[in-house]
PDB file of C-alpha atoms in Angstrom:
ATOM      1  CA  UNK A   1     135.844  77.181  38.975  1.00  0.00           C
ATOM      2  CA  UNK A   2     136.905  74.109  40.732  1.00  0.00           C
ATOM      3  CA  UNK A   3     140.001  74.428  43.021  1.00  0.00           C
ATOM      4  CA  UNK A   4     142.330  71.471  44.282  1.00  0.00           C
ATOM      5  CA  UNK A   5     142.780  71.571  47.979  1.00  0.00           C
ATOM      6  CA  UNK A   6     146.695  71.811  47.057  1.00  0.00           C
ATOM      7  CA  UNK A   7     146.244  74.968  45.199  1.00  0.00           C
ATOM      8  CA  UNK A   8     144.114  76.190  47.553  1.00  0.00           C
ATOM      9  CA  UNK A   9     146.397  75.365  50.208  1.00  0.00           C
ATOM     10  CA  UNK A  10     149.500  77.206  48.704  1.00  0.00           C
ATOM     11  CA  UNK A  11     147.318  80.144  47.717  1.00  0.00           C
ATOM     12  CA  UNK A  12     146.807  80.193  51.762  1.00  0.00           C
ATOM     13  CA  UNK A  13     150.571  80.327  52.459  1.00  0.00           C
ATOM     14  CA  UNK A  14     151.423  82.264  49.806  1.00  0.00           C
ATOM     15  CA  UNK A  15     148.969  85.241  50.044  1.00  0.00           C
ATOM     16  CA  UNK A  16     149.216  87.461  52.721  1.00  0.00           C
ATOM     17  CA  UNK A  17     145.963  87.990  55.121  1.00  0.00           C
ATOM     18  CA  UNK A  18     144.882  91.032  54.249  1.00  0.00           C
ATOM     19  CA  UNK A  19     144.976  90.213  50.455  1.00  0.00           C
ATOM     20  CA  UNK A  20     142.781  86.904  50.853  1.00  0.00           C
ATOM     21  CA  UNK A  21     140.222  89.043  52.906  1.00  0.00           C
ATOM     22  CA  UNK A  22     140.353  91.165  49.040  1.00  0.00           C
ATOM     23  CA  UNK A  23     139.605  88.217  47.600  1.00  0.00           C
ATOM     24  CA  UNK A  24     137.140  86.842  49.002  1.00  0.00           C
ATOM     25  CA  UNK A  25     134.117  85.985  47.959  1.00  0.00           C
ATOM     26  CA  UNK A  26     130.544  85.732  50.541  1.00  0.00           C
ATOM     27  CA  UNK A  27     126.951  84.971  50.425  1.00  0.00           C
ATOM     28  CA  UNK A  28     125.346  86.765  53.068  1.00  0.00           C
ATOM     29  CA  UNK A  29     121.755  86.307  53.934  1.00  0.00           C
ATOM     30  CA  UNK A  30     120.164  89.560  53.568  1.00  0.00           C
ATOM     31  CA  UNK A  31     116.147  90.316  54.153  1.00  0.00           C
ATOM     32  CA  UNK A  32     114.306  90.604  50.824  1.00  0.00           C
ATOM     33  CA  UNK A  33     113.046  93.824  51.168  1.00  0.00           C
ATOM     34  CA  UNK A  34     115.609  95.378  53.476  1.00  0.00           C
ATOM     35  CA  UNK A  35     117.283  97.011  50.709  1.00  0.00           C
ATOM     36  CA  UNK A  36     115.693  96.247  47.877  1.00  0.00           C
ATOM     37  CA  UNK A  37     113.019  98.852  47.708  1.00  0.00           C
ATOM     38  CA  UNK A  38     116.041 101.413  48.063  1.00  0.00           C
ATOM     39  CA  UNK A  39     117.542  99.437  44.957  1.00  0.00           C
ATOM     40  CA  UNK A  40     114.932  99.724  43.073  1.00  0.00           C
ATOM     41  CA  UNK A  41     114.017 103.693  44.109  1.00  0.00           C
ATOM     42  CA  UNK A  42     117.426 104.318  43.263  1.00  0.00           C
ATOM     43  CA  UNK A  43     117.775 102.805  39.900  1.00  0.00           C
ATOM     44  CA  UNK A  44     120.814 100.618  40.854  1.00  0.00           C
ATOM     45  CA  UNK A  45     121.758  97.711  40.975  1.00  0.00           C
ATOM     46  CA  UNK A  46     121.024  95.841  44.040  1.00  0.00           C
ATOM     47  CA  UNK A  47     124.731  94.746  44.130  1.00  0.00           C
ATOM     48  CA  UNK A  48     125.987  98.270  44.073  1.00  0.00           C
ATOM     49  CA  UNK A  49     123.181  99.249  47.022  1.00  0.00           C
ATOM     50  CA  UNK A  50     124.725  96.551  49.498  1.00  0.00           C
ATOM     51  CA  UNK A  51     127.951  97.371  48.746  1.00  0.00           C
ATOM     52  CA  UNK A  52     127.544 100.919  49.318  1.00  0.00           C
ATOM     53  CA  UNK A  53     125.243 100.464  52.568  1.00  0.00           C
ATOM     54  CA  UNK A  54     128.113  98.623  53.919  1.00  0.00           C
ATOM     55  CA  UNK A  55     130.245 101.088  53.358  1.00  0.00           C
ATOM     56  CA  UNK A  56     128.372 103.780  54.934  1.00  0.00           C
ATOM     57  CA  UNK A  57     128.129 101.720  57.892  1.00  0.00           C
ATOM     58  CA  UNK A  58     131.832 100.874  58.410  1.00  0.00           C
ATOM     59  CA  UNK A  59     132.646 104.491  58.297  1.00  0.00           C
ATOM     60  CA  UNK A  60     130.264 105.471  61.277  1.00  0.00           C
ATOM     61  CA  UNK A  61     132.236 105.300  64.575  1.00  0.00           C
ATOM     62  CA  UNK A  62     132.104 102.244  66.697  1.00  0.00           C
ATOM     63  CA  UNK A  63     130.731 104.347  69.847  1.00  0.00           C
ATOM     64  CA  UNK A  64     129.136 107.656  69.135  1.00  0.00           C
ATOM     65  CA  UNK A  65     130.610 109.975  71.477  1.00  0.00           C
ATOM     66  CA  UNK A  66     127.836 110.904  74.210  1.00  0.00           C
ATOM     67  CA  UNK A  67     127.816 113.383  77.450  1.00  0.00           C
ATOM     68  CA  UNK A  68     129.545 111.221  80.147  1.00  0.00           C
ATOM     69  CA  UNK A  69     126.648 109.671  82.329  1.00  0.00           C
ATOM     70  CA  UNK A  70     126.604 111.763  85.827  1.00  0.00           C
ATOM     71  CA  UNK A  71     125.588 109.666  88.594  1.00  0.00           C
ATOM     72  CA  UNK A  72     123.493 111.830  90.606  1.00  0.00           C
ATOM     73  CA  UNK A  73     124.319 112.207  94.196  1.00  0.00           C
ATOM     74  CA  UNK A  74     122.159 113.175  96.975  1.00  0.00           C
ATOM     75  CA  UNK A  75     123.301 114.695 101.058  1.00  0.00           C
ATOM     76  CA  UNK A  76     122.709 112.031 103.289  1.00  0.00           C
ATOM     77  CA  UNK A  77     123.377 115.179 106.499  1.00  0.00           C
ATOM     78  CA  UNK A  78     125.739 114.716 109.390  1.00  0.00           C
ATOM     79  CA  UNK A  79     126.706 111.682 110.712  1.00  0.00           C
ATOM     80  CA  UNK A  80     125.882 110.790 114.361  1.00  0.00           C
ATOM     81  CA  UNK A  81     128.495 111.953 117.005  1.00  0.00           C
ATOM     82  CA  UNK A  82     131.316 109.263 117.361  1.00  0.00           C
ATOM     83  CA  UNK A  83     130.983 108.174 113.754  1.00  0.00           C
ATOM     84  CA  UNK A  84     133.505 107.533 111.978  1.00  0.00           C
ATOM     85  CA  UNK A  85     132.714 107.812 107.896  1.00  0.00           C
ATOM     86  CA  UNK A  86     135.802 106.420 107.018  1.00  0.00           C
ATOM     87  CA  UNK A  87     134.237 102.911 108.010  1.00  0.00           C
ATOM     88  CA  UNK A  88     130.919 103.279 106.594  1.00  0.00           C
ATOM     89  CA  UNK A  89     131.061 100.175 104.652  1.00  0.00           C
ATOM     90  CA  UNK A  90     132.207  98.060 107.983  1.00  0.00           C
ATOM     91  CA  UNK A  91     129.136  99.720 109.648  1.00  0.00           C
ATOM     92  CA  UNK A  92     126.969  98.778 106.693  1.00  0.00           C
ATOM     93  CA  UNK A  93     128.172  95.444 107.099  1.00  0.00           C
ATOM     94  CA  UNK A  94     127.390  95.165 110.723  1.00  0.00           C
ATOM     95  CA  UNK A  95     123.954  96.471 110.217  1.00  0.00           C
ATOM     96  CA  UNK A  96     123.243  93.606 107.768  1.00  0.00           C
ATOM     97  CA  UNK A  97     125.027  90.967 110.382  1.00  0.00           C
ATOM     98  CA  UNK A  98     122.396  92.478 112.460  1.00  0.00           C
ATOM     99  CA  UNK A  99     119.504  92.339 110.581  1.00  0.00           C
ATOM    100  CA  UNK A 100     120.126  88.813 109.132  1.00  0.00           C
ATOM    101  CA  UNK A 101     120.716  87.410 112.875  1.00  0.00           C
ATOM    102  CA  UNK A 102     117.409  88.920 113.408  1.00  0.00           C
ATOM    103  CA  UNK A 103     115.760  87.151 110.977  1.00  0.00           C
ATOM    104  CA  UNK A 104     117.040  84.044 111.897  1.00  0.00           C
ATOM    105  CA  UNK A 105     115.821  84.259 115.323  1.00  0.00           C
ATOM    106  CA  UNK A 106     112.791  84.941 114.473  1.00  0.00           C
ATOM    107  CA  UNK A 107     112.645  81.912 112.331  1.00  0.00           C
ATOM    108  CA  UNK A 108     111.555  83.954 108.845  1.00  0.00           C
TER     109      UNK A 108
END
């Protein structure tokens, strides 16, 4: 059925969101065989096999729930005398300085 863009346009304004969703009508692109052998094991009709694959889908949860991931840690032993741990990441720093200035001077 051919629609006027006027109609089409009031329908728009007139229908709430969630209702033109409803109505809605889509081509999708499916694989041939991706369902089709199940259609056609099941006796249905292919229509009724997408539609009810979809649904199946929808209902699964968005992220499975799964075992937090543990990080594994590992003892790295006492720090030197005169250390202090709190500034481990200004040491780490300084070691690169060091290393890269290194480098440099030795022309690599």
């Amino acid at each position: 059925i051919a629609v006027s863009g006027s109609l089409l346009r009031l329908y728009r304004q007139q229908t709430p969101r969630r209702q033109q969703l409803d109505d809605m009508r889509t081509t999708p692109t499916i694989d041939h065989g991706l369902l089709r052998h199940k259609a056609l094991d099941s006796g249905k009709p292919f229509k009724q096999v997408v539609n009810e694959t979809l649904r199946a889908g929808l209902h699964q949860p968005l992220n499975p729930a799964r075992d937090p991931y543990r990080c594994p840690t590992f003892s790295i032993g006492a720090l030197a005398p005169g250390v202090d741990h709190s500034k481990a990441t200004l040491i780490a720093a300084k070691l690169d300085d060091d290393a890269l200035i290194d480098k440099l001077r030795q022309g690599r």
